[in-house]
Short mmCIF file of C-alpha atoms and ligand atoms in Angstrom, two decimals:
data_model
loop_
_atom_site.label_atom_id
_atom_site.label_comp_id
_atom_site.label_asym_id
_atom_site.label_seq_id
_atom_site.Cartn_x
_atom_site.Cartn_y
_atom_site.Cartn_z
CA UNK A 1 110.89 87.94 96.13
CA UNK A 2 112.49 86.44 99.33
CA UNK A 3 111.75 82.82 99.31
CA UNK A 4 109.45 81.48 102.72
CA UNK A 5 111.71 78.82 103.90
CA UNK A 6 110.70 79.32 106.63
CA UNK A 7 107.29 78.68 106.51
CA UNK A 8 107.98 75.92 104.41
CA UNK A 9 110.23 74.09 106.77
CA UNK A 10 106.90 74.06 108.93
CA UNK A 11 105.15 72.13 106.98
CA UNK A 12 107.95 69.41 107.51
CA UNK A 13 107.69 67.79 110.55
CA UNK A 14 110.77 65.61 110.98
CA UNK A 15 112.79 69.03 110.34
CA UNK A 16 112.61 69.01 113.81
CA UNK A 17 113.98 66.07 115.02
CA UNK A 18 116.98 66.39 117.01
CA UNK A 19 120.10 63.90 116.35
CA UNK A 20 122.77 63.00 118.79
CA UNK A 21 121.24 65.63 120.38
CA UNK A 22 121.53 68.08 117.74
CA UNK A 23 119.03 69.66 115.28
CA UNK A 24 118.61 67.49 112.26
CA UNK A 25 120.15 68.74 109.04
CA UNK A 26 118.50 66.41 106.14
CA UNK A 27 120.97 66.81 103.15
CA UNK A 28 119.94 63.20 101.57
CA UNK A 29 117.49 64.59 99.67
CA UNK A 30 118.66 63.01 95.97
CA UNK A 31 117.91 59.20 98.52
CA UNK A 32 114.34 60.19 99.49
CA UNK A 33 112.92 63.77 100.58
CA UNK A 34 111.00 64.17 103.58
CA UNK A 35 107.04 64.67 103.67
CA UNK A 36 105.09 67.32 104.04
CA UNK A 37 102.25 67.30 106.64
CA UNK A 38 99.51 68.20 103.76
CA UNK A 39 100.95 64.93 102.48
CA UNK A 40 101.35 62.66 105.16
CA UNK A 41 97.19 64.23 105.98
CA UNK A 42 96.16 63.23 102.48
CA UNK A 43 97.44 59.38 102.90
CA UNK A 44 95.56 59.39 106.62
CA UNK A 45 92.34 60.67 105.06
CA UNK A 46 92.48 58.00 102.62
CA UNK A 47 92.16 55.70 104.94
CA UNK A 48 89.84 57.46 107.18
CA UNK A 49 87.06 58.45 104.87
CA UNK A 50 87.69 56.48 101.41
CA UNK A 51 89.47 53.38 101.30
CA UNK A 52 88.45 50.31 99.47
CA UNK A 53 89.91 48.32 96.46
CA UNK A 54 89.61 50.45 93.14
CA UNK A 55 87.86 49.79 89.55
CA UNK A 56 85.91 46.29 90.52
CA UNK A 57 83.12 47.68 93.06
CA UNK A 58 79.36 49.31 92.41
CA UNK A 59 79.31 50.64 95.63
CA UNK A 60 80.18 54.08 97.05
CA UNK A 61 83.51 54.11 98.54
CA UNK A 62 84.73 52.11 95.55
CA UNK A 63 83.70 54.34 93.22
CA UNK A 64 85.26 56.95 95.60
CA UNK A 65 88.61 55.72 95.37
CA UNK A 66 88.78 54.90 91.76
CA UNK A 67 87.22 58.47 90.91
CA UNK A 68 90.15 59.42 93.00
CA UNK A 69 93.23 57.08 92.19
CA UNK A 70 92.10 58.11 88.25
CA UNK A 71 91.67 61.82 88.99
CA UNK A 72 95.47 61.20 90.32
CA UNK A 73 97.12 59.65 87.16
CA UNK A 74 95.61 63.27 85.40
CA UNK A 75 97.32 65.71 87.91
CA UNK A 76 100.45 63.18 86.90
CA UNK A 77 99.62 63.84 83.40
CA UNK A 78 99.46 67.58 84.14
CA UNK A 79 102.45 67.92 86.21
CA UNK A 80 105.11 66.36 83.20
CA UNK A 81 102.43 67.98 80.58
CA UNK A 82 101.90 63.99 78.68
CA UNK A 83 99.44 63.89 75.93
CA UNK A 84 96.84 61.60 77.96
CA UNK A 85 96.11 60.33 81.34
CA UNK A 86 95.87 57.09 79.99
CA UNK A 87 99.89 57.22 78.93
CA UNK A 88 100.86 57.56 82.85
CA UNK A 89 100.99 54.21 84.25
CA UNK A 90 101.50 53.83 87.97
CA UNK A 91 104.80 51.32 89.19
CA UNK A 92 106.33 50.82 92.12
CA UNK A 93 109.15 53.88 91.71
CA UNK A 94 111.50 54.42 88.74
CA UNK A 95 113.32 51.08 89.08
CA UNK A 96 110.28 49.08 88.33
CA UNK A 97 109.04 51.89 85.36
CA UNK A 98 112.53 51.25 84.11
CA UNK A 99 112.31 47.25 84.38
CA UNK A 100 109.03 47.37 82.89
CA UNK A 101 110.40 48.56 79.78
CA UNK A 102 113.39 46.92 79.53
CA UNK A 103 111.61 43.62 79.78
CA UNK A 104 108.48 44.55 77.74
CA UNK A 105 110.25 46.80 75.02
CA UNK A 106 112.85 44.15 75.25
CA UNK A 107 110.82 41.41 74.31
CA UNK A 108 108.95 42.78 71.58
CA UNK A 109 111.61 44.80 69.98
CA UNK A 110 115.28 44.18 70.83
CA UNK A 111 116.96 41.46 68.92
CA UNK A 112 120.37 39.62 68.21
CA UNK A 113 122.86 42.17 67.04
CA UNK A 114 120.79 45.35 68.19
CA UNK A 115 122.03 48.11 70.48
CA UNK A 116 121.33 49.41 73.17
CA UNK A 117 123.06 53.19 74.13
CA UNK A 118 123.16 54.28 77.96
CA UNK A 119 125.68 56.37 79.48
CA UNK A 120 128.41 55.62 82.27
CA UNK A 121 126.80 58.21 84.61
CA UNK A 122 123.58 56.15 85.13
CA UNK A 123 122.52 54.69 88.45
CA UNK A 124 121.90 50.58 88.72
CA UNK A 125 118.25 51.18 87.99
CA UNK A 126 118.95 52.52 84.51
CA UNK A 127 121.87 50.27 84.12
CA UNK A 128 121.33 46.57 85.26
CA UNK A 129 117.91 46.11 83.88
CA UNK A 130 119.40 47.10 80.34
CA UNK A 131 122.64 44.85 80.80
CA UNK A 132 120.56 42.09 81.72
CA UNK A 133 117.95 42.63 78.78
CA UNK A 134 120.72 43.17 76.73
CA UNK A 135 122.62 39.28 77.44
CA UNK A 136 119.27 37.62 77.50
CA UNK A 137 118.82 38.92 74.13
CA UNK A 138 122.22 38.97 72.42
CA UNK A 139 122.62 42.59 71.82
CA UNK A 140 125.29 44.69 72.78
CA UNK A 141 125.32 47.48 75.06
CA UNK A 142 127.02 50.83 75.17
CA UNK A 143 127.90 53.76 77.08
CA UNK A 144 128.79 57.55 76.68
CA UNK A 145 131.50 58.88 78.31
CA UNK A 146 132.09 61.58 80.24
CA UNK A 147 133.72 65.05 79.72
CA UNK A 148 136.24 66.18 82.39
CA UNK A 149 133.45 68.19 84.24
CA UNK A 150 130.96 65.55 84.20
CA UNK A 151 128.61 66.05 81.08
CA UNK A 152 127.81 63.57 78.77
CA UNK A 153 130.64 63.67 75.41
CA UNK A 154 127.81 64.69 72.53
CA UNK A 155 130.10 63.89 70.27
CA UNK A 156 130.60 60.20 71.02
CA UNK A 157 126.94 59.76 71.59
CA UNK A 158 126.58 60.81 67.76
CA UNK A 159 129.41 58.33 66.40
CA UNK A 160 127.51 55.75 68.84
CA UNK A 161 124.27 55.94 66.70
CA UNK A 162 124.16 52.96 64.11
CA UNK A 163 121.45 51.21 61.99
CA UNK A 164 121.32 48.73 64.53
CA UNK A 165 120.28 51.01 67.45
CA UNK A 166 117.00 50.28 68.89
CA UNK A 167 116.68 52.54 72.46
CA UNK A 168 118.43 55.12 74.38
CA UNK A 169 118.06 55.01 78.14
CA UNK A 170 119.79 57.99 80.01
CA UNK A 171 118.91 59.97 82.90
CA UNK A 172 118.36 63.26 83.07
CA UNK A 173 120.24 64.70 86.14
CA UNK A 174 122.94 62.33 87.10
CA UNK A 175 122.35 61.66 91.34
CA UNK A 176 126.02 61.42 91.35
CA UNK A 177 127.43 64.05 89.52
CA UNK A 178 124.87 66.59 89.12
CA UNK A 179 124.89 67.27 85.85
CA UNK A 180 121.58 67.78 84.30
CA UNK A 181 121.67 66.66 80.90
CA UNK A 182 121.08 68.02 77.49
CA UNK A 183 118.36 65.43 76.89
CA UNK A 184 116.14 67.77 74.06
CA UNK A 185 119.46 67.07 72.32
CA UNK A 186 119.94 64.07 73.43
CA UNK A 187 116.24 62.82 71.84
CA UNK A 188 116.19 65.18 68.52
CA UNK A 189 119.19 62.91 67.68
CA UNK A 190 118.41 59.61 68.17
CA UNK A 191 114.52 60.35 65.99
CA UNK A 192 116.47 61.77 63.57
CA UNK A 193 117.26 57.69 63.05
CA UNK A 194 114.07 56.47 64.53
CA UNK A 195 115.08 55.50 67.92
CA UNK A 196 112.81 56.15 71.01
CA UNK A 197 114.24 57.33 73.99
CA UNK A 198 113.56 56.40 78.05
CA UNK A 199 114.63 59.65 80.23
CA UNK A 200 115.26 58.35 83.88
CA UNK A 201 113.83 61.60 85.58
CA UNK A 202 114.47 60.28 89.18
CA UNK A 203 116.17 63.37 90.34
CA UNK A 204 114.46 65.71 88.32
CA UNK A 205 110.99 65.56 88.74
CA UNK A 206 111.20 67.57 92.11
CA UNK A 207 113.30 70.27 91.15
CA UNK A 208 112.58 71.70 87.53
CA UNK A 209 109.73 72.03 85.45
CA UNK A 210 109.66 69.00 82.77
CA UNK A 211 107.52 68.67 79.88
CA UNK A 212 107.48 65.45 78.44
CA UNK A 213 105.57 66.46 75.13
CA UNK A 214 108.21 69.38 74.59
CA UNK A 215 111.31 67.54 75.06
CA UNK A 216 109.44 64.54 73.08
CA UNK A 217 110.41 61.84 75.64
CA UNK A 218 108.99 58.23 74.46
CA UNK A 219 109.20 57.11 78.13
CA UNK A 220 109.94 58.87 81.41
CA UNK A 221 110.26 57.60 84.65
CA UNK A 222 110.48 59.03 88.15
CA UNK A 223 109.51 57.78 92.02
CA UNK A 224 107.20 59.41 94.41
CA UNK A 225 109.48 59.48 97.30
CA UNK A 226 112.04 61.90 95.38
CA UNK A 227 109.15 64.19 95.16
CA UNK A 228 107.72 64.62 98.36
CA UNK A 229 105.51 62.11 98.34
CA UNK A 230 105.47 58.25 99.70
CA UNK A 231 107.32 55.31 99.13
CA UNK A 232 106.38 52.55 97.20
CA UNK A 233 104.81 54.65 94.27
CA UNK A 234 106.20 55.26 90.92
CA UNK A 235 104.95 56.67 87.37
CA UNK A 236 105.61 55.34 84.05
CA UNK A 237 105.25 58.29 81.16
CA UNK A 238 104.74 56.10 77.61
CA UNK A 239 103.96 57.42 74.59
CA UNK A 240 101.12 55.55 73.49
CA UNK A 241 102.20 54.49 70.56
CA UNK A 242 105.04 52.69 72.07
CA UNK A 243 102.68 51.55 74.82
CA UNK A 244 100.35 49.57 72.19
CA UNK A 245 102.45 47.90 70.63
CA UNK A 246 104.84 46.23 73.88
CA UNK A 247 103.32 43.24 75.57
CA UNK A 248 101.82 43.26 79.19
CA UNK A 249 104.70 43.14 82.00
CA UNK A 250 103.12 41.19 84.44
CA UNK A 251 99.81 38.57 84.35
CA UNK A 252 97.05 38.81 86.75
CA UNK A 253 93.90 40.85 87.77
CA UNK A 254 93.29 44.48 86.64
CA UNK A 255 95.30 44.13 83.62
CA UNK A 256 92.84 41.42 81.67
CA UNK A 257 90.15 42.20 79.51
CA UNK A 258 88.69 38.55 79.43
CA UNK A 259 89.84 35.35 80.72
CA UNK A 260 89.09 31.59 79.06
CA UNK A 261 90.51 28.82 80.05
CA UNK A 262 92.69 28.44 77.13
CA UNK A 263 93.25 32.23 76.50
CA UNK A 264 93.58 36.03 77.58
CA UNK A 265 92.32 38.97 76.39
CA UNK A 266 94.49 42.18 77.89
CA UNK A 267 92.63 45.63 78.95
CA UNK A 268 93.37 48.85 77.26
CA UNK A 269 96.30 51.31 78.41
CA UNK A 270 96.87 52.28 81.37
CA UNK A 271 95.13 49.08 82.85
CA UNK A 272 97.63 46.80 80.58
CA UNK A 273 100.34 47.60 82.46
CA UNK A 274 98.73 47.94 86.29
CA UNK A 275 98.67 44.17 87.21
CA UNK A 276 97.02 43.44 90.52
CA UNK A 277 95.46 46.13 93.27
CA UNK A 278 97.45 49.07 93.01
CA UNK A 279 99.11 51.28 95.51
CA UNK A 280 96.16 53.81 95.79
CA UNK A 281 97.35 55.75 98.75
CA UNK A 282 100.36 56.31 96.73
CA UNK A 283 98.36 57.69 94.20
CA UNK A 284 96.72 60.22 96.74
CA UNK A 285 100.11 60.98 98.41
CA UNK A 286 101.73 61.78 94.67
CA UNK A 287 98.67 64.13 93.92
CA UNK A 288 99.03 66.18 97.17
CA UNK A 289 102.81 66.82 96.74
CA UNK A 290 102.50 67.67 93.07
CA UNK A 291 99.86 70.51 94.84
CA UNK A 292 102.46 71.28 97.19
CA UNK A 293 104.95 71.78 94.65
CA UNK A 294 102.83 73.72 92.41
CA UNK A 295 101.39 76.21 95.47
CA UNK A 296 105.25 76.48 96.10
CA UNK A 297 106.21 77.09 92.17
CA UNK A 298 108.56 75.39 90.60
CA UNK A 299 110.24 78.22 89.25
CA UNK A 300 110.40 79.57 92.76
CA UNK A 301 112.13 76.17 93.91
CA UNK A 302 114.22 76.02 90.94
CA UNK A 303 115.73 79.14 91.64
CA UNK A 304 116.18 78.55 95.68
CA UNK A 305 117.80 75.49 95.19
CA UNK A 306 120.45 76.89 92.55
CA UNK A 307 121.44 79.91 95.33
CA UNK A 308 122.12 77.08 97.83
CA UNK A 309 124.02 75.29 95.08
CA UNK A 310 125.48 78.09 94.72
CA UNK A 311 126.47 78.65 98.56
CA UNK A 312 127.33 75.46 99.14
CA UNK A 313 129.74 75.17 96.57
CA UNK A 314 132.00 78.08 97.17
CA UNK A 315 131.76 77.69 100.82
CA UNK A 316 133.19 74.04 100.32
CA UNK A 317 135.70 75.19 98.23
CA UNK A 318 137.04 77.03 100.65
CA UNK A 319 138.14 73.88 102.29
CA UNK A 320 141.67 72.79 101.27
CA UNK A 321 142.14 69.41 100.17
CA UNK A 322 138.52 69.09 98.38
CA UNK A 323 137.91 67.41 95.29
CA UNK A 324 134.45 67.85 93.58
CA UNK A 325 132.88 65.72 91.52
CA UNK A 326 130.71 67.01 88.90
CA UNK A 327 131.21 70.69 87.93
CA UNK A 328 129.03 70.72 84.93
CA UNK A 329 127.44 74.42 84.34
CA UNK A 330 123.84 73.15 84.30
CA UNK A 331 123.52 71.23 87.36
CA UNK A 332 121.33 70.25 89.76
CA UNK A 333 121.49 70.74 94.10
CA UNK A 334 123.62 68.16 94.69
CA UNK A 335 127.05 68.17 95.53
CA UNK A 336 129.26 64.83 95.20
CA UNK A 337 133.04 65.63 96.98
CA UNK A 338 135.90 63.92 98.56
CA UNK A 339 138.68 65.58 100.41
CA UNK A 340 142.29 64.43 100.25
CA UNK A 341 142.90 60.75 101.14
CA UNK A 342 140.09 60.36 103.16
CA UNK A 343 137.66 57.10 102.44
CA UNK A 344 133.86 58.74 102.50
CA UNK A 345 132.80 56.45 104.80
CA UNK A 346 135.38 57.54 107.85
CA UNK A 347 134.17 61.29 107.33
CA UNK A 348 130.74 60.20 106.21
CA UNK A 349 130.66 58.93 110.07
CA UNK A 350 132.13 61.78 111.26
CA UNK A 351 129.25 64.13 109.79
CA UNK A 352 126.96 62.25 111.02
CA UNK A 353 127.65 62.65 114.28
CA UNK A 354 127.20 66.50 114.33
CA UNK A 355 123.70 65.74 113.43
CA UNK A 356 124.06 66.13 109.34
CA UNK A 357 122.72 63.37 107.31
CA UNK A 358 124.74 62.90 104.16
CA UNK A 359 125.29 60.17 101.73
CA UNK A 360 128.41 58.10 101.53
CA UNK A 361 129.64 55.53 99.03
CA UNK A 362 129.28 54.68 95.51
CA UNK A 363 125.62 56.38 95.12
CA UNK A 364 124.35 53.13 93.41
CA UNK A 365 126.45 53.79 90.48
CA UNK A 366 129.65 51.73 90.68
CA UNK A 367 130.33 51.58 87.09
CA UNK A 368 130.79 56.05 87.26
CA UNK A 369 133.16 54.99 90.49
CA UNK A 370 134.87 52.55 88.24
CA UNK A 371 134.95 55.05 85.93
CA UNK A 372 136.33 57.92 87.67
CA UNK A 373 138.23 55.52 89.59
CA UNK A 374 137.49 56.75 93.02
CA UNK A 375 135.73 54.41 95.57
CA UNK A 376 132.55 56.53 96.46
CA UNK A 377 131.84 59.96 97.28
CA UNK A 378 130.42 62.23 99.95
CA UNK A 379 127.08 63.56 98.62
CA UNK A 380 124.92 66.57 99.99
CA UNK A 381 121.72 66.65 98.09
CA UNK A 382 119.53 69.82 98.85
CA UNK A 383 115.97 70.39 98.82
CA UNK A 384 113.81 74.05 99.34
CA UNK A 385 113.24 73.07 102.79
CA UNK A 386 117.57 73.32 103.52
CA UNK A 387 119.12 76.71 104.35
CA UNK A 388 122.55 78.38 104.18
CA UNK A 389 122.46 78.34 107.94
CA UNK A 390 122.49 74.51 107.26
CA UNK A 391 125.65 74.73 104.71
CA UNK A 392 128.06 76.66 107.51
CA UNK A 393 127.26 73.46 109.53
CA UNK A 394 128.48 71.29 106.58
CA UNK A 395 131.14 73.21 106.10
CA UNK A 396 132.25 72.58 110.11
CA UNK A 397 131.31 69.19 109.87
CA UNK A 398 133.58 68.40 106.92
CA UNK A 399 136.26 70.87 108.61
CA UNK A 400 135.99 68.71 111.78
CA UNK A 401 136.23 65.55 110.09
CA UNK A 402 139.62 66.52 108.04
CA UNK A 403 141.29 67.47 111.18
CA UNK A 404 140.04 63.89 113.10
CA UNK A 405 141.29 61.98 109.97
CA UNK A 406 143.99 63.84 109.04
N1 PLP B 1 117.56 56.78 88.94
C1 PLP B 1 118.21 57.73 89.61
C2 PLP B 1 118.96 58.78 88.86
C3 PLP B 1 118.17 57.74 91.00
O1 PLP B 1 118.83 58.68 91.68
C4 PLP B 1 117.45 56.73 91.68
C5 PLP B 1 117.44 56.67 93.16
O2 PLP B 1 118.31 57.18 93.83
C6 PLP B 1 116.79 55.77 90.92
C7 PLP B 1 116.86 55.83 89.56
C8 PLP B 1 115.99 54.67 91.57
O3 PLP B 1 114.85 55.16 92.16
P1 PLP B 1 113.90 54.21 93.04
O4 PLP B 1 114.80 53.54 94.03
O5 PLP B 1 112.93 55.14 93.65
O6 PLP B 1 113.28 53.24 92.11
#
């Protein structure tokens, strides 16, 4: 079945922007993806028919926009197939999900002399929030390496497992490499000793099916705007167990069951962990992309997105002088590349000017650079919307750039 990209691309409005002059060509997708118009519709309606602050009123449009936001956090719970909808808890994207466990976890579980096991290949938001936790609390960190194509080394993330271990926190598909990692795997071993496991699904979310319950995640995290939907939103996936027993992660309204002068009482799951007025459009904006995507297929998508992985890989290969980085055989749409001596940012500039937006640098994952020793990357990240029309323009754009900087 041909895939309607077509069509699709309709539905996009700022497809059809023109840079410099020159038809956009969005390959930033693993940053943000752009919004559909059934999206950016559902967020206006909001506003235009239901608005009003959520769980406190009596009155109509309250009750409205809580039977709404709540209906929501169940198409969530559909969509990554959790247990409950009380075991989705809404953030701001995955770097507060992420924080929220480090610090609550942390505090009720990690210790002196524990361990905590991420890899090198994470990005700062499923890095710094354990380093941190981890010096506060005297416990030592530690990472899994890398094979030469960019998967995680399975065998030293089995030697890494000790009685002390408390948590492994690894993402699922790296944002710099591509890789998409074995993370069933990665969680059957670590509860063969007990140990939960946080699954940064950032970049997965929006481009493969994932079932929580199957792959038996304890926590998974992942950001509305990597999934077609708005900023500013984010979903925690707990399993409850875990959620009951970690402390609240922030104090104030919503989250309180009773307050006394000299005491609190805190509200049940999800409420616990949803401190203050949520982001409610958010909520309404994540429920009409997760339609989207499931109109679209994900299996559909999937597929799509591997051809122009596909594409886009041996057409840049065809370019002398270029170095990829990540060649992992499951992998995601993303390519990360350099070519020769070339610093990302001079060609990075150069791309952009023919109207191609790519990303440039160290991908907010300096530790990988540090690793890998390079000082950033060039990064095309592709989404169903992109076509292989859009690739042969790469392909001059990076062409064009190696001659200017050559
Ligand atoms: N984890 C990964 C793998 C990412 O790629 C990103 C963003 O690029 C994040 C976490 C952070 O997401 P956010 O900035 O939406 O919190």
């Amino acid at each position: 079945m041909v895939f309607p990209v077509e069509k699709i691309r309709a539905d996009f409005p700022i497809l059809s922007t023109r840079v410099y002059n020159k038809p956009l060509v969005y390959f930033d997708n693993a940053a943000t993806t752009q919004k559909p118009l059934q999206v950016i519709r559902a967020i206006t309606e909001y506003y235009e028919k239901e608005n009003c602050n959520i769980h406190r009123g009596v009155h109509f449009l309250s009750v409205r926009a809580t039977e709404a936001y709540e209906d929501a956090r169940c198409v969530i719970r559909d969509f990554i197939h959790a247990k409950s909808c009380h075991e989705i808890i809404f953030t701001r994207g995955t770097t507060e999900s992420i924080n929220l466990v480090a610090a609550s976890f942390g505090k009720q579980f990690i210790h002196e002399g524990d361990e905590v096991i991420t890899s090198v290949m994470e990005h700062h938001s499923n890095f710094v929030p354990w380093q941190q936790m981890c010096l506060e609390r005297k416990a030592t960190l530690k990472f899994i390496p890398l094979l030469e194509d960019g998967s995680l080394d399975m065998d030293a993330y089995r030697e890494m497992i000790t009685p002390n271990t408390r948590l492994v926190a690894v993402t699922h598909i790296s944002n710099v490499l591509g890789t998409i990692n074995p993370v069933n795997e990665i969680i059957a071993l670590a509860h063969q000793h007990n140990i939960p496991v946080l699954i940064d699904g950032a970049q997965a979310v929006a481009h493969m099916n994932v079932d929580v319950q199957e792959m038996d995640a304890d926590f998974y995290c992942f950001s509305g705007h990597k999934m077609y939907a708005p900023m500013g939103i984010g979903i925690l996936y707990g399993k409850e167990r875990w959620l009951e027993q970690m402390p609240p992660y922030q104090m104030g309204g919503e989250m309180i069951k009773e307050v006394f002068f000299t005491h609190t009482t805190f509200n049940e799951l999800p409420f616990k962990f949803e401190a203050g007025t949520p982001n409610v459009e958010g909520a309404m904006g994540v429920r009409t992309a997760i339609r989207y995507l499931g109109e679209t297929g994900m299996d559909r998508i999937d597929a799509y997105e591997k051809e122009l992985l596909g594409y886009a890989t041996q057409r840049l290969l065809e370019i002398d002088g270029i170095q990829l980085y990540g060649t992992a055989p499951h992998k995601a749409s993303l390519i990360s590349f350099l070519m020769n001596n070339i610093h990302p940012y001079d060609a990075g500039m150069i791309i952009d000017k023919l109207g191609i937006a790519v990303r440039t640098g160290h991908l907010c994952a300096q530790p990988l650079m540090e690793y890998l020793k390079i000082p950033g990357t060039i990064r095309a990240s592709f989404a169903f919307y992109n076509t292989n029309e859009e690739i042969d323009r790469l392909v001059e754009a990076v062409k064009k750039a190696k001659e200017m900087l050559l």
